[in-house]
């Protein structure tokens, strides 16, 4: 039966689909109309289901509110009824005291009788925790009253200001009540509050107001909630005045004051008593009750309960405790938040699902064919968009790169030309630092291009000869100002085992160091940044790295992250890694390990797994504070991988980070291709022959810092000795084993003890070794030259200040100025420039560029080698100048120019040469070299396609132009 029924339904459904497709899916009815109908159907039933849900939820909420109101009113009624019972009994007790104490002589009530009576009748006052009676005593009656009672009247306000624990409470320790017109000492009290006997109720702020208002009104009055004596729990006091005689209801306040005998008060421990009443209810656990004194509507006082509740419903019931002046309310909330309205949810969802299924059945058939056609159309559109986006991205990168590199070419070119002028050592250092800073800016531009190359897998490394120590000096110069401005000590150290010359890609190696140091200087505000380069073999066979983790043996004394953790997982330190291939036959491969250690903010632990992800940063707050693109570490990891190395880090928040990477290079001193490998890293050689044979003494208490100073000084050919304090320094100088030409002292040693520094100065001046050592102070920044230095040396010549970070060129310049040593390289500069001026002698070169600064830079660079240079500003002028016959030996052509770009100009020049070659036997082909800031690979390929012979990227240097042009004719 079920199978037949299902077959019938399926057959009818198929017929419906066919008819639906025939009439609805055809052109008879527009598809858009049915889409609107379907949308109307869905929206209509969605509104209906939402209305059903809201209606049923509202009904559930109303019922929940009614339940809460009923439960809250019930609790308020119970508390109010019990309070009225207690209040009536206290009022009756005031009549009892007036009758049996004041009307009887002698009194028929004493403390024992009062305590026994109140204890036995406590069940009639379920809300009170104690009852006490205070008699009215005028000032002239005080002495006689105290003699009669056998105790003095105590003050209450001191105890209110300094509450004590109930176990430490001692009535005898209270101070006597101050002199005033009248007193209200407690003479009778229930045993539970017997500690208030002899306490003057008029000396307490809350009780005084309560007493005065009670006798003036003739009714029971309540205090505001306050902490009770001894128990220190929250409570109130209900006070009734006891009069000498019966007073009419219309008695004046003054008449009531004159007729007052005393005051009867009932103490209500609100917290515990309300809790006991609510425990009698079965639903206590489901409702949270709060009692408030709302006399002051703007600042209600909580008397009982807490506000911890997850429910939004709140019901307020009014409490009337008989005092018209005090207002009280009870607030009730459900303890748990309201349950989900599952009936409303399931009903509304069920109706909506049924409506959607019905709409889907009628809509699915029409969309079946339309979806396939739409998918095909979208696929074609997405393919076109992807291709257009790829082209747009490449064009955007090329345009941005060109627009930024063009002015940078002028800046760096003019700096390079300035270096060839007659400058002293200091000026050369300034210009070189500015030039290197410009190059660093260009490297930042290259990061974006590098990221694009990484994504396309087209990033390749060079293999040239370079000096790794000079690269490190340049990076230190780049970050010198930032470190000095922050007061952060910046230092670098290269192991003596690392060869002087290596073969690899110096630009990419410098890029990695710059990225890591840039991050360190950005996030470090105190301490130091320390860069070290060792051979991998040194680290494997040495425990020196472990010892450096000790804060006492760091560069600045600040704790650092354990560097061992940064390379713990490297394959280079495992048995199957590159260490297994270290042998005498592989000495041409140099495996370096580089660490960049800082004492900065560190990396949050939750961000450490994503630190090498492109465009990811440590956090939004950090990003806002320090800025950055977040691609430096990603590019560095890729570059390290291309150098057959690994990169890792160890970081502790609030302590610092240590980044470590390895790289494999070729030994430049042993390589057979050394003579054939061009040296493009033209850094100034740090070794200065004018310091050969000199001796220096370094005084520094920190071994790491002393080792760094010795490393830089030894690069100048100076023999170095190190000691830890001034006394050892004097001993070393007095030995006279060798003449000490210079003494370099750490600032903290020099400024630590002014008397010792003065003694050191005077002692060195008395040493007769034929030469007075020159004193230098090593400081972290120019601003750190403290007044201590000048005060210590006020009577003699001040020592020369050398500002860190130490670099060979800067150190050489400082020593030359202080010791009057002339740089021998300056003497050879003119001779060197004279030889350069003949390399391109007799060669005529055309420069085509629409930018005047770029023309001047290129012309100056080529004239340096003796070439005759002609400059034009457009592609049309270039065509006119290179129309055969002409006298030009080469042409540098800019690509992006107005009216006619370099590609079009080159094509027309080649056409002119081709036509000329067809007519005459002379073969015309002038070398045309592209000169542009666009470094995209597609641009290079386009240059070759249009007939250009070479490619020079901006910003360029004189050597780069010379090398390119010399490929086409021998230098003179």
Coordinates of N, CA, C and O in Angstrom, one line a residue, residues 301-357:
X301 N 19.6 52.6 49.4 CA 20.5 51.8 50.2 C 20.1 50.4 50.2 O 18.9 50.1 50.6
X302 N 21.0 49.5 49.9 CA 20.7 48.0 49.8 C 20.7 47.5 51.3 O 21.7 47.7 52.0
X303 N 19.6 46.9 51.7 CA 19.5 46.3 53.0 C 19.6 44.8 53.0 O 20.0 44.2 54.0
X304 N 19.3 44.2 51.9 CA 19.4 42.7 51.9 C 19.5 42.3 50.4 O 18.9 42.9 49.5
X305 N 20.2 41.2 50.2 CA 20.3 40.6 48.8 C 21.4 41.1 48.0 O 22.3 41.9 48.4
X306 N 21.5 40.6 46.8 CA 22.5 41.0 45.8 C 21.9 41.1 44.5 O 20.7 40.8 44.2
X307 N 22.6 41.7 43.5 CA 22.1 42.0 42.2 C 22.5 40.9 41.2 O 22.5 41.2 40.0
X308 N 23.0 39.8 41.6 CA 23.5 38.7 40.7 C 22.3 38.0 40.2 O 21.6 37.2 40.9
X309 N 21.9 38.2 39.0 CA 20.8 37.6 38.3 C 20.9 37.7 36.8 O 21.5 38.6 36.3
X310 N 20.4 36.6 36.1 CA 20.5 36.6 34.7 C 19.1 37.0 34.0 O 19.0 36.9 32.8
X311 N 18.1 37.3 34.9 CA 16.8 37.6 34.3 C 16.6 39.1 34.2 O 17.1 39.9 35.0
X312 N 15.9 39.5 33.1 CA 15.7 40.9 32.8 C 14.5 41.4 33.6 O 14.3 42.6 33.7
X313 N 13.6 40.5 34.0 CA 12.3 40.9 34.6 C 12.6 41.3 36.1 O 13.4 40.7 36.8
X314 N 12.0 42.4 36.5 CA 12.2 42.9 37.9 C 10.8 43.4 38.4 O 10.2 44.3 37.7
X315 N 10.4 43.0 39.5 CA 9.1 43.4 40.1 C 9.5 44.1 41.4 O 10.3 43.7 42.2
X316 N 8.8 45.3 41.7 CA 9.0 46.1 42.9 C 7.7 46.1 43.7 O 6.7 46.4 43.2
X317 N 7.9 45.7 45.0 CA 6.8 45.7 45.9 C 7.1 46.7 47.0 O 8.2 46.7 47.6
X318 N 6.1 47.5 47.4 CA 6.3 48.5 48.4 C 6.2 47.9 49.8 O 5.3 47.1 50.1
X319 N 7.1 48.3 50.7 CA 7.1 47.8 52.1 C 6.7 49.0 53.0 O 7.3 50.1 52.9
X320 N 5.8 48.8 54.0 CA 5.4 49.9 54.9 C 5.7 49.4 56.3 O 5.1 48.5 56.9
X321 N 6.8 50.0 56.9 CA 7.2 49.6 58.3 C 6.7 50.5 59.3 O 7.3 50.6 60.4
X322 N 5.7 51.4 59.0 CA 5.1 52.2 60.1 C 5.8 53.6 60.2 O 5.2 54.5 60.9
X323 N 6.9 53.8 59.6 CA 7.6 55.1 59.7 C 7.3 55.9 58.4 O 7.9 55.5 57.3
X324 N 6.5 56.9 58.4 CA 6.2 57.6 57.1 C 7.4 58.3 56.5 O 7.4 58.6 55.3
X325 N 8.4 58.5 57.3 CA 9.6 59.2 56.8 C 10.5 58.3 56.0 O 11.1 58.7 55.0
X326 N 10.5 57.0 56.4 CA 11.4 56.1 55.7 C 10.6 55.3 54.6 O 9.5 54.8 54.9
X327 N 11.1 55.1 53.4 CA 10.5 54.4 52.4 C 11.3 53.1 52.1 O 12.5 53.2 52.0
X328 N 10.6 52.0 51.9 CA 11.3 50.8 51.7 C 10.6 50.0 50.5 O 9.4 50.2 50.3
X329 N 11.4 49.3 49.8 CA 10.9 48.5 48.6 C 11.6 47.2 48.6 O 12.7 47.0 49.1
X330 N 10.8 46.2 48.0 CA 11.4 44.9 47.8 C 11.4 44.6 46.3 O 10.4 44.8 45.6
X331 N 12.6 44.3 45.8 CA 12.8 44.0 44.4 C 13.1 42.5 44.2 O 13.9 41.9 44.9
X332 N 12.4 42.0 43.3 CA 12.5 40.5 43.0 C 12.8 40.2 41.6 O 12.3 40.9 40.7
X333 N 13.7 39.3 41.4 CA 14.1 38.8 40.1 C 14.2 37.2 40.2 O 14.5 36.7 41.2
X334 N 13.9 36.6 39.0 CA 14.2 35.2 39.0 C 15.7 34.9 39.0 O 16.4 35.7 38.4
X335 N 16.0 33.9 39.6 CA 17.5 33.6 39.8 C 18.1 33.2 38.4 O 19.2 33.5 38.1
X336 N 17.3 32.4 37.6 CA 17.8 32.0 36.3 C 17.1 32.8 35.2 O 16.0 33.3 35.4
X337 N 17.9 32.9 34.1 CA 17.3 33.6 33.0 C 16.1 32.8 32.4 O 16.1 31.6 32.6
X338 N 15.2 33.5 31.8 CA 14.0 32.7 31.3 C 14.4 31.7 30.3 O 15.3 31.8 29.5
X339 N 13.7 30.5 30.4 CA 14.0 29.4 29.4 C 13.6 29.8 28.0 O 12.8 30.7 27.8
X340 N 14.2 29.1 27.1 CA 13.9 29.4 25.7 C 12.4 29.0 25.4 O 12.0 28.0 25.9
X341 N 11.8 29.9 24.7 CA 10.4 29.5 24.3 C 10.3 28.5 23.2 O 10.0 28.8 22.1
X342 N 10.6 27.2 23.7 CA 10.7 26.2 22.7 C 9.4 25.9 21.9 O 9.4 25.6 20.7
X343 N 8.3 26.1 22.5 CA 7.0 25.9 21.8 C 6.9 26.9 20.7 O 6.5 26.6 19.6
X344 N 7.2 28.2 21.1 CA 7.1 29.2 20.0 C 8.1 29.0 18.9 O 7.8 29.2 17.7
X345 N 9.3 28.6 19.3 CA 10.4 28.4 18.3 C 10.0 27.3 17.4 O 10.1 27.4 16.1
X346 N 9.6 26.1 17.9 CA 9.3 25.0 17.1 C 8.1 25.2 16.2 O 8.1 24.8 15.0
X347 N 7.1 25.9 16.8 CA 5.9 26.2 16.0 C 6.2 27.1 14.8 O 5.8 26.8 13.6
X348 N 6.9 28.2 15.1 CA 7.2 29.2 14.0 C 8.1 28.6 13.0 O 8.0 28.8 11.7
X349 N 9.2 27.9 13.4 CA 10.1 27.3 12.5 C 9.4 26.2 11.6 O 9.7 26.1 10.4
X350 N 8.6 25.4 12.3 CA 7.9 24.4 11.5 C 7.0 25.0 10.4 O 7.0 24.5 9.2
X351 N 6.3 26.0 10.7 CA 5.4 26.7 9.7 C 6.3 27.3 8.6 O 6.0 27.1 7.4
X352 N 7.4 27.9 9.0 CA 8.3 28.5 8.0 C 9.0 27.4 7.1 O 9.1 27.6 5.8
X353 N 9.4 26.3 7.7 CA 10.0 25.2 6.9 C 9.0 24.7 5.9 O 9.4 24.4 4.7
X354 N 7.8 24.5 6.3 CA 6.8 23.9 5.4 C 6.6 24.9 4.2 O 6.5 24.5 3.0
X355 N 6.5 26.2 4.5 CA 6.3 27.2 3.4 C 7.5 27.2 2.5 O 7.3 27.3 1.3
X356 N 8.7 27.1 3.1 CA 9.9 27.2 2.2 C 10.0 25.9 1.3 O 10.4 26.0 0.2
X357 N 9.6 24.8 1.9 CA 9.6 23.5 1.1 C 8.7 23.6 -0.1 O 9.0 23.2 -1.2

